[in-house]
C-alpha atoms as an extended CHARMM CRD file, in Angstrom:
* protein
*
        82  EXT
         1         1  MET       CA             -0.0020000000        0.1510000000        0.0680000000  PROA      1               0.0000000000
         2         2  SER       CA              1.7560000000        3.3750000000       -1.1120000000  PROA      2               0.0000000000
         3         3  THR       CA              0.7520000000        6.6520000000        0.6250000000  PROA      3               0.0000000000
         4         4  VAL       CA              0.8860000000        9.9590000000       -0.5440000000  PROA      4               0.0000000000
         5         5  ALA       CA              3.2770000000       12.4720000000        0.8880000000  PROA      5               0.0000000000
         6         6  ILE       CA              0.7080000000       15.3700000000        2.5290000000  PROA      6               0.0000000000
         7         7  ASP       CA              1.3400000000       19.0700000000        1.6570000000  PROA      7               0.0000000000
         8         8  GLU       CA              1.0460000000       20.5670000000        5.5770000000  PROA      8               0.0000000000
         9         9  PRO       CA              1.6660000000       23.8220000000        4.3030000000  PROA      9               0.0000000000
        10        10  LYS       CA             -1.3620000000       23.1460000000        1.2800000000  PROA      10              0.0000000000
        11        11  VAL       CA             -3.5870000000       21.7990000000        4.0760000000  PROA      11              0.0000000000
        12        12  ARG       CA             -2.8350000000       24.9120000000        6.5720000000  PROA      12              0.0000000000
        13        13  GLU       CA             -3.6270000000       27.0750000000        3.2030000000  PROA      13              0.0000000000
        14        14  ILE       CA             -6.8220000000       25.0850000000        2.8270000000  PROA      14              0.0000000000
        15        15  VAL       CA             -8.3120000000       25.2160000000        6.1170000000  PROA      15              0.0000000000
        16        16  ALA       CA             -7.3610000000       28.8090000000        6.5990000000  PROA      16              0.0000000000
        17        17  ASP       CA             -9.0950000000       29.9400000000        3.5020000000  PROA      17              0.0000000000
        18        18  CYS       CA            -12.5550000000       28.0490000000        4.2660000000  PROA      18              0.0000000000
        19        19  LEU       CA            -11.9650000000       29.4890000000        8.0040000000  PROA      19              0.0000000000
        20        20  ASP       CA            -11.7210000000       32.9450000000        6.7910000000  PROA      20              0.0000000000
        21        21  LEU       CA             -8.2790000000       33.0910000000        8.5160000000  PROA      21              0.0000000000
        22        22  GLU       CA             -4.8100000000       34.5490000000        8.3370000000  PROA      22              0.0000000000
        23        23  LEU       CA             -2.4580000000       31.4970000000        8.0020000000  PROA      23              0.0000000000
        24        24  ASP       CA             -0.7530000000       32.3950000000       11.2060000000  PROA      24              0.0000000000
        25        25  GLU       CA             -3.9430000000       32.5410000000       13.3190000000  PROA      25              0.0000000000
        26        26  LEU       CA             -4.3140000000       28.6520000000       12.5940000000  PROA      26              0.0000000000
        27        27  THR       CA             -2.7150000000       26.8270000000       14.8700000000  PROA      27              0.0000000000
        28        28  LEU       CA             -2.4290000000       22.8150000000       14.8860000000  PROA      28              0.0000000000
        29        29  THR       CA             -4.4210000000       22.4270000000       18.0810000000  PROA      29              0.0000000000
        30        30  ASP       CA             -7.2090000000       25.0130000000       18.4110000000  PROA      30              0.0000000000
        31        31  HSD       CA            -10.5910000000       23.7690000000       17.9250000000  PROA      31              0.0000000000
        32        32  PHE       CA            -12.6220000000       25.0350000000       14.8360000000  PROA      32              0.0000000000
        33        33  ILE       CA            -15.6530000000       25.8320000000       16.2290000000  PROA      33              0.0000000000
        34        34  ASP       CA            -14.7150000000       26.5890000000       19.8120000000  PROA      34              0.0000000000
        35        35  HSD       CA            -11.6730000000       29.1250000000       18.5370000000  PROA      35              0.0000000000
        36        36  TYR       CA            -12.4410000000       30.2010000000       15.1910000000  PROA      36              0.0000000000
        37        37  GLY       CA            -16.4440000000       30.0560000000       15.0770000000  PROA      37              0.0000000000
        38        38  ALA       CA            -16.6100000000       27.4690000000       12.2000000000  PROA      38              0.0000000000
        39        39  ASP       CA            -19.5420000000       25.5820000000       11.3720000000  PROA      39              0.0000000000
        40        40  SER       CA            -20.7910000000       22.4200000000        9.3940000000  PROA      40              0.0000000000
        41        41  LEU       CA            -20.4590000000       24.2260000000        6.2370000000  PROA      41              0.0000000000
        42        42  ASN       CA            -17.0120000000       25.0150000000        7.0060000000  PROA      42              0.0000000000
        43        43  ALA       CA            -16.1600000000       21.5270000000        7.5830000000  PROA      43              0.0000000000
        44        44  ILE       CA            -17.8390000000       20.4620000000        4.1200000000  PROA      44              0.0000000000
        45        45  GLU       CA            -15.7390000000       23.1810000000        2.3140000000  PROA      45              0.0000000000
        46        46  VAL       CA            -12.7190000000       21.7800000000        4.1760000000  PROA      46              0.0000000000
        47        47  LEU       CA            -13.7620000000       18.3010000000        3.1150000000  PROA      47              0.0000000000
        48        48  ALA       CA            -14.6860000000       19.1240000000       -0.4150000000  PROA      48              0.0000000000
        49        49  ARG       CA            -11.0870000000       21.2350000000       -1.1940000000  PROA      49              0.0000000000
        50        50  LEU       CA             -8.9810000000       18.5010000000        0.3950000000  PROA      50              0.0000000000
        51        51  GLU       CA            -10.4660000000       15.8910000000       -1.6690000000  PROA      51              0.0000000000
        52        52  LYS       CA            -10.1790000000       17.6330000000       -4.8740000000  PROA      52              0.0000000000
        53        53  GLU       CA             -6.5170000000       18.9560000000       -3.9760000000  PROA      53              0.0000000000
        54        54  PHE       CA             -5.2050000000       15.4790000000       -3.0000000000  PROA      54              0.0000000000
        55        55  HSD       CA             -7.0520000000       13.4740000000       -5.1680000000  PROA      55              0.0000000000
        56        56  VAL       CA             -8.7490000000       11.5360000000       -2.3990000000  PROA      56              0.0000000000
        57        57  THR       CA            -12.1210000000       10.3860000000       -0.9200000000  PROA      57              0.0000000000
        58        58  ILE       CA            -12.8140000000       11.6120000000        2.5720000000  PROA      58              0.0000000000
        59        59  PRO       CA            -15.9900000000        9.4750000000        4.0780000000  PROA      59              0.0000000000
        60        60  GLN       CA            -18.4750000000       12.1120000000        5.2250000000  PROA      60              0.0000000000
        61        61  GLU       CA            -18.2380000000       10.0530000000        8.8310000000  PROA      61              0.0000000000
        62        62  GLU       CA            -14.8210000000       11.5860000000        9.0870000000  PROA      62              0.0000000000
        63        63  LEU       CA            -16.5210000000       15.2110000000        9.2640000000  PROA      63              0.0000000000
        64        64  GLY       CA            -17.1700000000       14.8720000000       13.2600000000  PROA      64              0.0000000000
        65        65  ASN       CA            -13.2910000000       14.0670000000       13.3780000000  PROA      65              0.0000000000
        66        66  MET       CA            -11.7740000000       17.2700000000       11.4540000000  PROA      66              0.0000000000
        67        67  VAL       CA            -11.7440000000       19.3010000000       14.6130000000  PROA      67              0.0000000000
        68        68  ASN       CA             -8.3540000000       21.0620000000       14.4220000000  PROA      68              0.0000000000
        69        69  LEU       CA             -5.5220000000       21.1770000000       11.9160000000  PROA      69              0.0000000000
        70        70  SER       CA             -3.9530000000       18.1580000000       14.0210000000  PROA      70              0.0000000000
        71        71  ALA       CA             -7.2320000000       15.9770000000       13.3830000000  PROA      71              0.0000000000
        72        72  VAL       CA             -7.3570000000       16.9460000000        9.2990000000  PROA      72              0.0000000000
        73        73  LEU       CA             -4.0670000000       15.9940000000        8.8730000000  PROA      73              0.0000000000
        74        74  GLU       CA             -4.4670000000       12.3370000000       10.5320000000  PROA      74              0.0000000000
        75        75  VAL       CA             -8.0030000000       11.9930000000        8.5820000000  PROA      75              0.0000000000
        76        76  LEU       CA             -6.2860000000       13.1150000000        5.1360000000  PROA      76              0.0000000000
        77        77  SER       CA             -3.4320000000       10.8170000000        6.1600000000  PROA      77              0.0000000000
        78        78  ARG       CA             -5.7350000000        7.7870000000        6.5870000000  PROA      78              0.0000000000
        79        79  ALA       CA             -7.2780000000        8.8420000000        2.8780000000  PROA      79              0.0000000000
        80        80  THR       CA             -4.4610000000        9.0560000000        1.2260000000  PROA      80              0.0000000000
        81        81  ALA       CA             -3.2680000000        5.4240000000        2.5460000000  PROA      81              0.0000000000
        82        82  ARG       CA             -6.4550000000        3.8890000000        1.0590000000  PROA      82              0.0000000000
């Protein structure tokens, strides 16, 4: 099974754009909802943009796991390993 290298700066850029944040505002551990006021539409946008950028399929069930940048990177890593 091969894995695709994840471009963390690109993931950060996508997430920051979806959450309408500056890159330096986005940390690995700050909670998207609690710290940035994100909502379910933001989460769906992040998921869709990651799928398009990295040519992967991320199951909708993973949305609940995508609570911060670190978690998004983990979900994306699992998706690229499939």
